[in-house]
mmCIF file of C-alpha atoms (C1' of nucleotides) in Angstrom:
data_model
loop_
_atom_site.group_PDB
_atom_site.id
_atom_site.type_symbol
_atom_site.label_atom_id
_atom_site.label_comp_id
_atom_site.label_asym_id
_atom_site.label_seq_id
_atom_site.Cartn_x
_atom_site.Cartn_y
_atom_site.Cartn_z
ATOM 1 C CA MET A 1126 -3.199 -0.759 -1.901
ATOM 2 C CA LYS A 1127 -1.617 2.634 -3.300
ATOM 3 C CA LEU A 1128 0.951 2.667 -5.993
ATOM 4 C CA SER A 1129 4.007 4.474 -4.948
ATOM 5 C CA THR A 1130 5.151 7.734 -6.521
ATOM 6 C CA ARG A 1131 8.251 5.621 -7.624
ATOM 7 C CA ALA A 1132 5.913 3.415 -9.738
ATOM 8 C CA ARG A 1133 4.009 6.506 -11.102
ATOM 9 C CA TYR A 1134 6.876 8.758 -11.701
ATOM 10 C CA GLY A 1135 8.980 5.942 -13.140
ATOM 11 C CA THR A 1136 6.323 4.946 -15.664
ATOM 12 C CA ARG A 1137 5.879 8.650 -16.704
ATOM 13 C CA ALA A 1138 9.540 9.056 -17.049
ATOM 14 C CA LEU A 1139 9.641 5.888 -19.407
ATOM 15 C CA LEU A 1140 6.762 7.125 -21.230
ATOM 16 C CA ASP A 1141 8.420 10.431 -21.850
ATOM 17 C CA LEU A 1142 11.622 8.791 -22.862
ATOM 18 C CA ALA A 1143 9.699 6.674 -25.344
ATOM 19 C CA ARG A 1144 7.905 9.853 -26.662
ATOM 20 C CA HIS A 1145 10.954 12.038 -27.069
ATOM 21 C CA GLY A 1146 13.702 9.474 -27.573
ATOM 22 C CA GLY A 1147 15.165 9.060 -31.068
ATOM 23 C CA GLU A 1148 18.635 9.229 -32.406
ATOM 24 C CA LYS A 1149 19.968 11.235 -29.490
ATOM 25 C CA PRO A 1150 19.807 10.307 -25.971
ATOM 26 C CA VAL A 1151 17.333 12.038 -23.811
ATOM 27 C CA GLN A 1152 18.633 13.860 -20.733
ATOM 28 C CA LEU A 1153 17.190 13.094 -17.362
ATOM 29 C CA LYS A 1154 16.816 16.744 -16.370
ATOM 30 C CA ASP A 1155 14.602 17.203 -19.406
ATOM 31 C CA ILE A 1156 12.405 14.440 -18.505
ATOM 32 C CA ALA A 1157 12.241 15.794 -14.991
ATOM 33 C CA GLY A 1158 11.455 19.118 -16.314
ATOM 34 C CA ARG A 1159 8.702 18.019 -18.667
ATOM 35 C CA GLN A 1160 7.159 15.683 -16.122
ATOM 36 C CA ASN A 1161 7.636 18.101 -13.286
ATOM 37 C CA ILE A 1162 9.377 15.680 -11.149
ATOM 38 C CA SER A 1163 12.529 16.453 -8.795
ATOM 39 C CA LEU A 1164 15.511 15.570 -10.771
ATOM 40 C CA HIS A 1165 17.437 14.045 -7.764
ATOM 41 C CA TYR A 1166 14.422 11.905 -6.919
ATOM 42 C CA LEU A 1167 14.140 10.684 -10.483
ATOM 43 C CA GLU A 1168 17.734 9.660 -10.480
ATOM 44 C CA HIS A 1169 16.869 7.113 -7.819
ATOM 45 C CA ILE A 1170 13.718 5.961 -9.510
ATOM 46 C CA ILE A 1171 15.478 5.449 -12.709
ATOM 47 C CA ALA A 1172 18.379 3.371 -11.279
ATOM 48 C CA PRO A 1173 16.498 0.023 -11.214
ATOM 49 C CA LEU A 1174 15.419 0.466 -14.812
ATOM 50 C CA VAL A 1175 18.993 1.140 -15.865
ATOM 51 C CA GLY A 1176 20.034 -1.908 -13.734
ATOM 52 C CA ALA A 1177 17.453 -4.084 -15.440
ATOM 53 C CA GLY A 1178 18.693 -3.033 -18.755
ATOM 54 C CA ILE A 1179 15.424 -1.374 -19.814
ATOM 55 C CA ILE A 1180 17.303 1.713 -20.269
ATOM 56 C CA ARG A 1181 20.755 2.459 -21.280
ATOM 57 C CA SER A 1182 22.587 5.406 -20.023
ATOM 58 C CA THR A 1183 25.709 7.353 -21.314
ATOM 59 C CA ARG A 1184 27.462 9.901 -19.023
ATOM 60 C CA GLY A 1185 29.155 13.024 -20.016
ATOM 61 C CA VAL A 1186 28.557 15.766 -22.457
ATOM 62 C CA ARG A 1187 25.712 15.016 -24.814
ATOM 63 C CA GLY A 1188 24.974 11.903 -22.720
ATOM 64 C CA GLY A 1189 21.537 10.754 -21.587
ATOM 65 C CA LEU A 1190 19.072 7.884 -21.577
ATOM 66 C CA ARG A 1191 17.814 5.626 -24.311
ATOM 67 C CA LEU A 1192 15.445 2.780 -24.328
ATOM 68 C CA THR A 1193 17.151 -0.430 -25.184
ATOM 69 C CA ARG A 1194 14.107 -2.031 -26.768
ATOM 70 C CA GLN A 1195 11.276 -0.826 -28.942
ATOM 71 C CA PRO A 1196 8.411 0.626 -26.924
ATOM 72 C CA LYS A 1197 6.114 -2.088 -28.141
ATOM 73 C CA ASP A 1198 8.341 -4.612 -26.423
ATOM 74 C CA VAL A 1199 8.194 -3.017 -22.922
ATOM 75 C CA LYS A 1200 5.299 -4.201 -21.067
ATOM 76 C CA LEU A 1201 4.005 -2.279 -17.992
ATOM 77 C CA ILE A 1202 4.064 -5.292 -15.927
ATOM 78 C CA GLU A 1203 7.785 -5.400 -15.974
ATOM 79 C CA VAL A 1204 8.121 -1.830 -15.218
ATOM 80 C CA ILE A 1205 5.927 -1.848 -12.389
ATOM 81 C CA GLN A 1206 7.587 -4.862 -10.928
ATOM 82 C CA LEU A 1207 11.029 -3.302 -11.147
ATOM 83 C CA LEU A 1208 9.763 0.030 -9.531
ATOM 84 C CA GLU A 1209 7.310 -1.408 -6.997
ATOM 85 C CA GLY A 1210 9.446 -4.516 -6.097
ATOM 86 C CA THR A 1211 6.361 -6.796 -6.923
ATOM 87 C CA THR A 1212 2.728 -6.605 -7.694
ATOM 88 C CA THR A 1213 1.900 -9.067 -4.699
ATOM 89 C CA PRO A 1214 -0.665 -7.567 -2.389
ATOM 90 C CA VAL A 1215 0.711 -9.891 0.462
ATOM 91 C CA ASP A 1216 4.010 -11.437 1.195
ATOM 92 C CA CYS A 1217 2.578 -14.861 1.678
ATOM 93 C CA ILE A 1218 1.948 -15.339 -2.006
ATOM 94 C CA SER A 1219 5.520 -15.339 -3.030
ATOM 95 C CA ASN A 1220 6.932 -16.376 0.366
ATOM 96 C CA PRO A 1221 4.462 -19.019 1.815
ATOM 97 C CA GLU A 1222 6.960 -19.840 4.655
ATOM 98 C CA THR A 1223 6.356 -16.404 6.174
ATOM 99 C CA CYS A 1224 2.938 -17.648 7.430
ATOM 100 C CA ASP A 1225 2.311 -21.009 8.957
ATOM 101 C CA ARG A 1226 -1.448 -20.863 7.816
ATOM 102 C CA ALA A 1227 -0.423 -20.413 4.226
ATOM 103 C CA ASP A 1228 -1.524 -23.859 3.046
ATOM 104 C CA LEU A 1229 -4.936 -23.917 4.727
ATOM 105 C CA CYS A 1230 -5.500 -20.160 4.310
ATOM 106 C CA VAL A 1231 -8.357 -19.313 2.010
ATOM 107 C CA THR A 1232 -7.899 -15.588 2.186
ATOM 108 C CA ARG A 1233 -4.552 -16.129 0.702
ATOM 109 C CA ASP A 1234 -6.257 -17.738 -2.357
ATOM 110 C CA VAL A 1235 -8.277 -14.490 -2.847
ATOM 111 C CA TRP A 1236 -5.086 -12.370 -2.841
ATOM 112 C CA CYS A 1237 -3.580 -14.704 -5.343
ATOM 113 C CA VAL A 1238 -6.553 -14.183 -7.570
ATOM 114 C CA MET A 1239 -6.187 -10.482 -7.019
ATOM 115 C CA LYS A 1240 -2.644 -10.494 -8.055
ATOM 116 C CA LYS A 1241 -3.290 -12.365 -11.145
ATOM 117 C CA ALA A 1242 -5.995 -9.869 -12.164
ATOM 118 C CA ILE A 1243 -3.484 -6.918 -11.700
ATOM 119 C CA ASP A 1244 -0.808 -8.861 -13.651
ATOM 120 C CA THR A 1245 -3.069 -9.631 -16.512
ATOM 121 C CA ALA A 1246 -4.133 -6.031 -16.773
ATOM 122 C CA LEU A 1247 -0.546 -4.759 -16.744
ATOM 123 C CA GLU A 1248 0.695 -7.588 -18.927
ATOM 124 C CA SER A 1249 -1.676 -6.183 -21.722
ATOM 125 C CA VAL A 1250 -0.203 -2.760 -22.023
ATOM 126 C CA THR A 1251 3.032 -1.678 -23.535
ATOM 127 C CA LEU A 1252 4.822 1.660 -23.668
ATOM 128 C CA GLN A 1253 3.869 1.827 -27.377
ATOM 129 C CA ASP A 1254 0.264 1.710 -26.341
ATOM 130 C CA LEU A 1255 0.704 4.584 -24.089
ATOM 131 C CA VAL A 1256 2.734 6.642 -26.533
ATOM 132 C CA GLU A 1257 -0.053 6.193 -29.196
ATOM 133 C CA LYS A 1258 -2.749 6.989 -26.777
ATOM 134 C CA GLN A 1259 -0.958 10.126 -25.729
ATOM 135 C CA LYS A 1260 -0.446 11.251 -29.221
ATOM 136 C CA ARG A 1261 -4.082 10.814 -29.871
ATOM 137 C CA LYS A 1262 -5.100 12.729 -26.865
ATOM 138 C CA GLU A 1263 -2.828 15.616 -27.759
ATOM 139 C CA THR A 1264 -4.067 15.986 -31.272
ATOM 140 C CA SER A 1265 -7.862 15.819 -30.211
ATOM 141 C CA VAL A 1266 -7.021 18.615 -27.628
ATOM 142 C CA LYS A 1267 -5.295 20.739 -30.315
ATOM 143 C CA GLN A 1268 -8.326 20.342 -32.781
ATOM 144 C CA SER A 1269 -10.747 21.310 -29.990
ATOM 145 C CA VAL A 1270 -8.876 24.534 -29.312
ATOM 146 C CA MET B 498 0.763 -2.217 -3.646
ATOM 147 C CA LYS B 499 0.576 -4.122 -0.496
ATOM 148 C CA LEU B 500 -2.594 -4.852 1.222
ATOM 149 C CA SER B 501 -2.666 -3.610 4.895
ATOM 150 C CA THR B 502 -3.008 -5.951 7.839
ATOM 151 C CA ARG B 503 -6.264 -4.269 8.620
ATOM 152 C CA ALA B 504 -7.692 -5.567 5.206
ATOM 153 C CA ARG B 505 -6.309 -8.956 5.851
ATOM 154 C CA TYR B 506 -7.089 -9.411 9.489
ATOM 155 C CA GLY B 507 -10.467 -7.887 8.992
ATOM 156 C CA THR B 508 -11.331 -10.337 6.201
ATOM 157 C CA ARG B 509 -10.114 -13.184 8.229
ATOM 158 C CA ALA B 510 -12.184 -12.101 11.194
ATOM 159 C CA LEU B 511 -15.275 -11.810 8.957
ATOM 160 C CA LEU B 512 -14.639 -15.320 7.607
ATOM 161 C CA ASP B 513 -14.254 -16.655 11.045
ATOM 162 C CA LEU B 514 -17.535 -14.954 12.061
ATOM 163 C CA ALA B 515 -19.092 -16.492 9.038
ATOM 164 C CA ARG B 516 -17.814 -19.811 9.951
ATOM 165 C CA HIS B 517 -18.665 -19.953 13.609
ATOM 166 C CA GLY B 518 -21.604 -17.725 13.716
ATOM 167 C CA GLY B 519 -24.993 -19.232 14.268
ATOM 168 C CA GLU B 520 -27.763 -18.671 16.808
ATOM 169 C CA LYS B 521 -25.498 -17.134 19.353
ATOM 170 C CA PRO B 522 -23.218 -14.070 18.807
ATOM 171 C CA VAL B 523 -19.537 -14.670 18.427
ATOM 172 C CA GLN B 524 -17.252 -13.029 20.771
ATOM 173 C CA LEU B 525 -14.387 -10.885 19.392
ATOM 174 C CA LYS B 526 -11.975 -12.318 21.760
ATOM 175 C CA ASP B 527 -12.768 -15.784 20.382
ATOM 176 C CA ILE B 528 -12.139 -14.581 16.906
ATOM 177 C CA ALA B 529 -9.088 -12.922 18.009
ATOM 178 C CA GLY B 530 -7.927 -16.119 19.622
ATOM 179 C CA ARG B 531 -8.728 -18.468 16.808
ATOM 180 C CA GLN B 532 -7.238 -16.123 14.234
ATOM 181 C CA ASN B 533 -4.075 -15.154 16.483
ATOM 182 C CA ILE B 534 -4.772 -11.457 16.016
ATOM 183 C CA SER B 535 -4.381 -8.951 18.896
ATOM 184 C CA LEU B 536 -7.867 -8.385 20.477
ATOM 185 C CA HIS B 537 -7.266 -4.662 20.956
ATOM 186 C CA TYR B 538 -6.125 -4.373 17.389
ATOM 187 C CA LEU B 539 -9.047 -6.278 16.086
ATOM 188 C CA GLU B 540 -11.459 -3.890 17.944
ATOM 189 C CA HIS B 541 -10.253 -1.100 15.789
ATOM 190 C CA ILE B 542 -10.281 -3.167 12.542
ATOM 191 C CA ILE B 543 -13.917 -4.398 13.240
ATOM 192 C CA ALA B 544 -15.251 -0.774 13.856
ATOM 193 C CA PRO B 545 -15.841 0.228 10.230
ATOM 194 C CA LEU B 546 -17.627 -3.081 9.504
ATOM 195 C CA VAL B 547 -19.908 -2.416 12.477
ATOM 196 C CA GLY B 548 -20.246 1.104 11.300
ATOM 197 C CA ALA B 549 -21.248 -0.072 7.823
ATOM 198 C CA GLY B 550 -23.652 -2.490 9.230
ATOM 199 C CA ILE B 551 -22.137 -5.646 7.847
ATOM 200 C CA ILE B 552 -21.809 -6.755 11.423
ATOM 201 C CA ARG B 553 -24.186 -6.054 14.311
ATOM 202 C CA SER B 554 -22.754 -6.015 17.728
ATOM 203 C CA THR B 555 -24.331 -6.553 21.243
ATOM 204 C CA ARG B 556 -22.492 -5.474 24.342
ATOM 205 C CA GLY B 557 -22.695 -6.910 27.776
ATOM 206 C CA VAL B 558 -22.936 -10.470 29.085
ATOM 207 C CA ARG B 559 -23.563 -12.984 26.264
ATOM 208 C CA GLY B 560 -23.038 -10.252 23.729
ATOM 209 C CA GLY B 561 -20.768 -10.460 20.733
ATOM 210 C CA LEU B 562 -20.875 -10.124 16.963
ATOM 211 C CA ARG B 563 -23.227 -11.240 14.318
ATOM 212 C CA LEU B 564 -23.320 -11.067 10.499
ATOM 213 C CA THR B 565 -26.370 -9.051 9.442
ATOM 214 C CA ARG B 566 -26.496 -10.768 6.093
ATOM 215 C CA GLN B 567 -26.108 -14.086 4.594
ATOM 216 C CA PRO B 568 -22.412 -14.856 3.793
ATOM 217 C CA LYS B 569 -23.410 -15.260 0.345
ATOM 218 C CA ASP B 570 -24.544 -11.754 0.189
ATOM 219 C CA VAL B 571 -21.235 -10.210 1.413
ATOM 220 C CA LYS B 572 -18.854 -9.501 -1.419
ATOM 221 C CA LEU B 573 -15.187 -9.149 -0.735
ATOM 222 C CA ILE B 574 -15.080 -5.878 -2.685
ATOM 223 C CA GLU B 575 -17.255 -4.239 -0.041
ATOM 224 C CA VAL B 576 -15.143 -5.629 2.789
ATOM 225 C CA ILE B 577 -11.889 -4.555 1.351
ATOM 226 C CA GLN B 578 -13.196 -1.025 0.405
ATOM 227 C CA LEU B 579 -14.368 -0.589 4.067
ATOM 228 C CA LEU B 580 -11.085 -1.746 5.536
ATOM 229 C CA GLU B 581 -8.689 -0.337 2.996
ATOM 230 C CA GLY B 582 -10.553 2.880 2.334
ATOM 231 C CA THR B 583 -10.567 2.231 -1.328
ATOM 232 C CA THR B 584 -9.128 -0.056 -3.909
ATOM 233 C CA THR B 585 -7.910 2.842 -5.980
ATOM 234 C CA PRO B 586 -4.070 2.501 -6.735
ATOM 235 C CA VAL B 587 -3.891 6.451 -7.280
ATOM 236 C CA ASP B 588 -5.816 9.199 -5.919
ATOM 237 C CA CYS B 589 -6.294 10.870 -9.214
ATOM 238 C CA ILE B 590 -8.765 8.211 -10.225
ATOM 239 C CA SER B 591 -11.438 9.129 -7.706
ATOM 240 C CA ASN B 592 -10.289 12.723 -7.295
ATOM 241 C CA PRO B 593 -9.091 13.945 -10.751
ATOM 242 C CA GLU B 594 -8.820 17.506 -9.316
ATOM 243 C CA THR B 595 -5.748 16.642 -7.357
ATOM 244 C CA CYS B 596 -3.655 16.468 -10.503
ATOM 245 C CA ASP B 597 -3.787 19.010 -13.222
ATOM 246 C CA ARG B 598 -2.616 16.487 -15.808
ATOM 247 C CA ALA B 599 -5.483 14.225 -15.145
ATOM 248 C CA ASP B 600 -7.361 14.797 -18.248
ATOM 249 C CA LEU B 601 -4.386 14.191 -20.629
ATOM 250 C CA CYS B 602 -2.624 11.615 -18.496
ATOM 251 C CA VAL B 603 -2.346 8.333 -20.100
ATOM 252 C CA THR B 604 -0.767 6.569 -17.068
ATOM 253 C CA ARG B 605 -3.886 7.465 -15.170
ATOM 254 C CA ASP B 606 -5.747 5.400 -17.747
ATOM 255 C CA VAL B 607 -3.695 2.503 -16.929
ATOM 256 C CA TRP B 608 -4.138 2.747 -13.232
ATOM 257 C CA CYS B 609 -7.868 2.983 -14.078
ATOM 258 C CA VAL B 610 -7.813 -0.324 -15.879
ATOM 259 C CA MET B 611 -5.778 -1.724 -12.994
ATOM 260 C CA LYS B 612 -8.436 -0.783 -10.384
ATOM 261 C CA LYS B 613 -11.121 -2.243 -12.517
ATOM 262 C CA ALA B 614 -9.265 -5.596 -12.716
ATOM 263 C CA ILE B 615 -8.887 -5.594 -8.923
ATOM 264 C CA ASP B 616 -12.544 -4.656 -8.419
ATOM 265 C CA THR B 617 -13.714 -7.346 -10.719
ATOM 266 C CA ALA B 618 -11.665 -9.943 -9.029
ATOM 267 C CA LEU B 619 -13.035 -8.877 -5.649
ATOM 268 C CA GLU B 620 -16.527 -8.534 -6.910
ATOM 269 C CA SER B 621 -16.644 -12.176 -7.798
ATOM 270 C CA VAL B 622 -15.990 -13.526 -4.257
ATOM 271 C CA THR B 623 -18.418 -13.792 -1.384
ATOM 272 C CA LEU B 624 -17.814 -14.715 2.221
ATOM 273 C CA GLN B 625 -19.843 -17.886 1.353
ATOM 274 C CA ASP B 626 -17.326 -18.806 -1.265
ATOM 275 C CA LEU B 627 -14.561 -18.591 1.360
ATOM 276 C CA VAL B 628 -16.363 -20.465 3.912
ATOM 277 C CA GLU B 629 -17.124 -23.347 1.564
ATOM 278 C CA LYS B 630 -13.586 -23.496 0.324
ATOM 279 C CA GLN B 631 -12.296 -23.567 3.831
ATOM 280 C CA LYS B 632 -14.515 -26.485 4.729
ATOM 281 C CA ARG B 633 -13.178 -28.426 1.774
ATOM 282 C CA LYS B 634 -9.597 -27.746 2.686
ATOM 283 C CA GLU B 635 -10.195 -28.808 6.363
ATOM 284 C CA THR B 636 -11.721 -32.000 5.420
ATOM 285 C CA SER B 637 -9.194 -32.858 2.797
ATOM 286 C CA VAL B 638 -6.461 -32.391 5.533
ATOM 287 C CA LYS B 639 -8.388 -34.667 7.923
ATOM 288 C CA GLN B 640 -8.558 -37.355 5.301
ATOM 289 C CA SER B 641 -4.955 -37.115 4.447
ATOM 290 C CA VAL B 642 -3.797 -37.591 8.015
ATOM 291 C "C1'" DA C 1416 -28.411 -2.261 43.099
ATOM 292 C "C1'" DA C 1417 -24.168 -4.152 42.090
ATOM 293 C "C1'" DC C 1418 -21.058 -6.502 39.367
ATOM 294 C "C1'" DA C 1419 -19.033 -8.670 35.602
ATOM 295 C "C1'" DA C 1420 -18.745 -9.312 30.755
ATOM 296 C "C1'" DA C 1421 -18.964 -7.633 26.428
ATOM 297 C "C1'" DG C 1422 -18.018 -3.953 22.943
ATOM 298 C "C1'" DT C 1423 -16.555 1.338 22.030
ATOM 299 C "C1'" DT C 1424 -13.652 5.088 21.862
ATOM 300 C "C1'" DT C 1425 -9.825 7.980 22.447
ATOM 301 C "C1'" DA C 1426 -5.112 8.642 23.187
ATOM 302 C "C1'" DC C 1427 -0.663 7.377 22.834
ATOM 303 C "C1'" DT C 1428 3.645 5.190 20.634
ATOM 304 C "C1'" DA C 1429 7.236 2.458 18.018
ATOM 305 C "C1'" DT C 1430 8.541 1.222 13.726
ATOM 306 C "C1'" DT C 1431 8.533 1.251 8.991
ATOM 307 C "C1'" DT C 1432 7.835 3.181 4.587
ATOM 308 C "C1'" DT C 1433 7.682 7.003 1.532
ATOM 309 C "C1'" DA C 1434 9.508 10.714 -0.639
ATOM 310 C "C1'" DG C 1435 12.487 13.364 -0.973
ATOM 311 C "C1'" DT C 1436 17.390 16.292 -0.493
ATOM 312 C "C1'" DC C 1437 22.316 16.799 -0.614
ATOM 313 C "C1'" DA C 1438 26.807 16.075 -1.805
ATOM 314 C "C1'" DA C 1439 30.551 13.592 -3.388
ATOM 315 C "C1'" DC C 1440 31.862 10.767 -7.169
ATOM 316 C "C1'" DA C 1441 32.741 8.717 -11.993
ATOM 317 C "C1'" DA C 1442 32.801 8.895 -16.779
ATOM 318 C "C1'" DT C 1443 32.769 11.252 -21.307
ATOM 319 C "C1'" DG C 1444 33.273 14.518 -25.033
ATOM 320 C "C1'" DG C 1445 35.281 18.690 -26.551
ATOM 321 C "C1'" DC D 1297 41.435 19.758 -18.178
ATOM 322 C "C1'" DC D 1298 36.924 21.048 -17.720
ATOM 323 C "C1'" DA D 1299 32.071 21.176 -18.226
ATOM 324 C "C1'" DT D 1300 28.522 18.039 -18.474
ATOM 325 C "C1'" DT D 1301 25.817 14.193 -17.476
ATOM 326 C "C1'" DG D 1302 24.747 10.036 -14.913
ATOM 327 C "C1'" DT D 1303 25.780 7.243 -10.089
ATOM 328 C "C1'" DT D 1304 25.818 6.354 -5.554
ATOM 329 C "C1'" DG D 1305 25.440 6.728 -0.693
ATOM 330 C "C1'" DA D 1306 24.149 9.245 3.385
ATOM 331 C "C1'" DC D 1307 20.776 11.611 5.415
ATOM 332 C "C1'" DT D 1308 16.015 13.426 6.705
ATOM 333 C "C1'" DA D 1309 11.047 14.986 7.519
ATOM 334 C "C1'" DA D 1310 6.631 13.305 7.322
ATOM 335 C "C1'" DA D 1311 3.316 10.053 6.981
ATOM 336 C "C1'" DA D 1312 1.355 5.561 7.344
ATOM 337 C "C1'" DT D 1313 1.198 1.193 9.726
ATOM 338 C "C1'" DA D 1314 0.521 -1.611 13.359
ATOM 339 C "C1'" DG D 1315 -0.100 -1.932 17.429
ATOM 340 C "C1'" DT D 1316 -0.964 -1.005 23.007
ATOM 341 C "C1'" DA D 1317 -3.424 1.032 26.967
ATOM 342 C "C1'" DA D 1318 -6.983 2.626 29.431
ATOM 343 C "C1'" DA D 1319 -11.302 4.654 30.273
ATOM 344 C "C1'" DC D 1320 -15.967 4.233 29.129
ATOM 345 C "C1'" DT D 1321 -20.752 2.249 27.773
ATOM 346 C "C1'" DT D 1322 -24.128 -1.127 27.551
ATOM 347 C "C1'" DT D 1323 -26.360 -5.240 29.092
ATOM 348 C "C1'" DG D 1324 -27.508 -9.473 31.460
ATOM 349 C "C1'" DT D 1325 -27.173 -11.778 35.826
ATOM 350 C "C1'" DT D 1326 -27.414 -12.259 40.811
#
DNA sequence: AACAAAGTTTACTATTTTAGTCAACAATGG
DNA sequence: CCATTGTTGACTAAAATAGTAAACTTTGTT
């Protein structure tokens, strides 16, 4: 039940983008630098997010990445589903036909409850929430120094 | 975020044990047969459960496995933690020292919320719940035939 | 005592997934 | 046209997963 680095790096990259994005596009190499993630790897991770239209990219000089929505309109559940493929702990939830016990299986019901718990948790968090929380953490650190 | 077959098979094995266990110990090969799981593989999966004392085993003729507690006293969270190692989606939750960003990291906070959601879900289910649910499913199938 | 029936343990292996790297390519602005 | 930036596909090393096999230990029965 581990989250892949794709999901973790991708979320951090999006958060970084939300944090540093403004008028001008943010370059992937800057995100990679700030987040200390391999640029080449991040390129792959970002791809499904661009594909899904959460991010818009512009190539060429002064190009980069931009969020297509307000951070408050990007729920974590969507991000994780794109990066992780799904939040389903077992295949038989989304594809009951892969297991002939599916209809009688009570453990399947438990995994289903589990998935719902995960989804509910991720449903309630937006990029905006993360940005704000991060700002608060940063200022509190500055003050304590 | 997939659950391993260890977790799934192990849970099913325990459920089977709770279902068929009575006076006499239940033999692993019978569980393996009923659940259609490789006996050899199941031996490995069962090991940590025996080690943790959820199951007691007796070797030799007429030996087998027995639950050491009432099914109502076995919570799924405990089973999954034993089989899966942990329910933690990222290491930095239980081991903050593995990441030097841990204290400032807001994504870490999200994974923490996620873990709690999973734990709460699994905390609320016992083997007894599964046994009862399974009995209900079975009788409703019989009736509909 | 011997044997058969259980579980235990260790060693090994094939396959898949993960986490990347590398290089060629495409588009864009100056 | 060229430097810059993102895109794509090929490739790979390492780790995890999902087993298999076999030797071993314990225990009840004969």
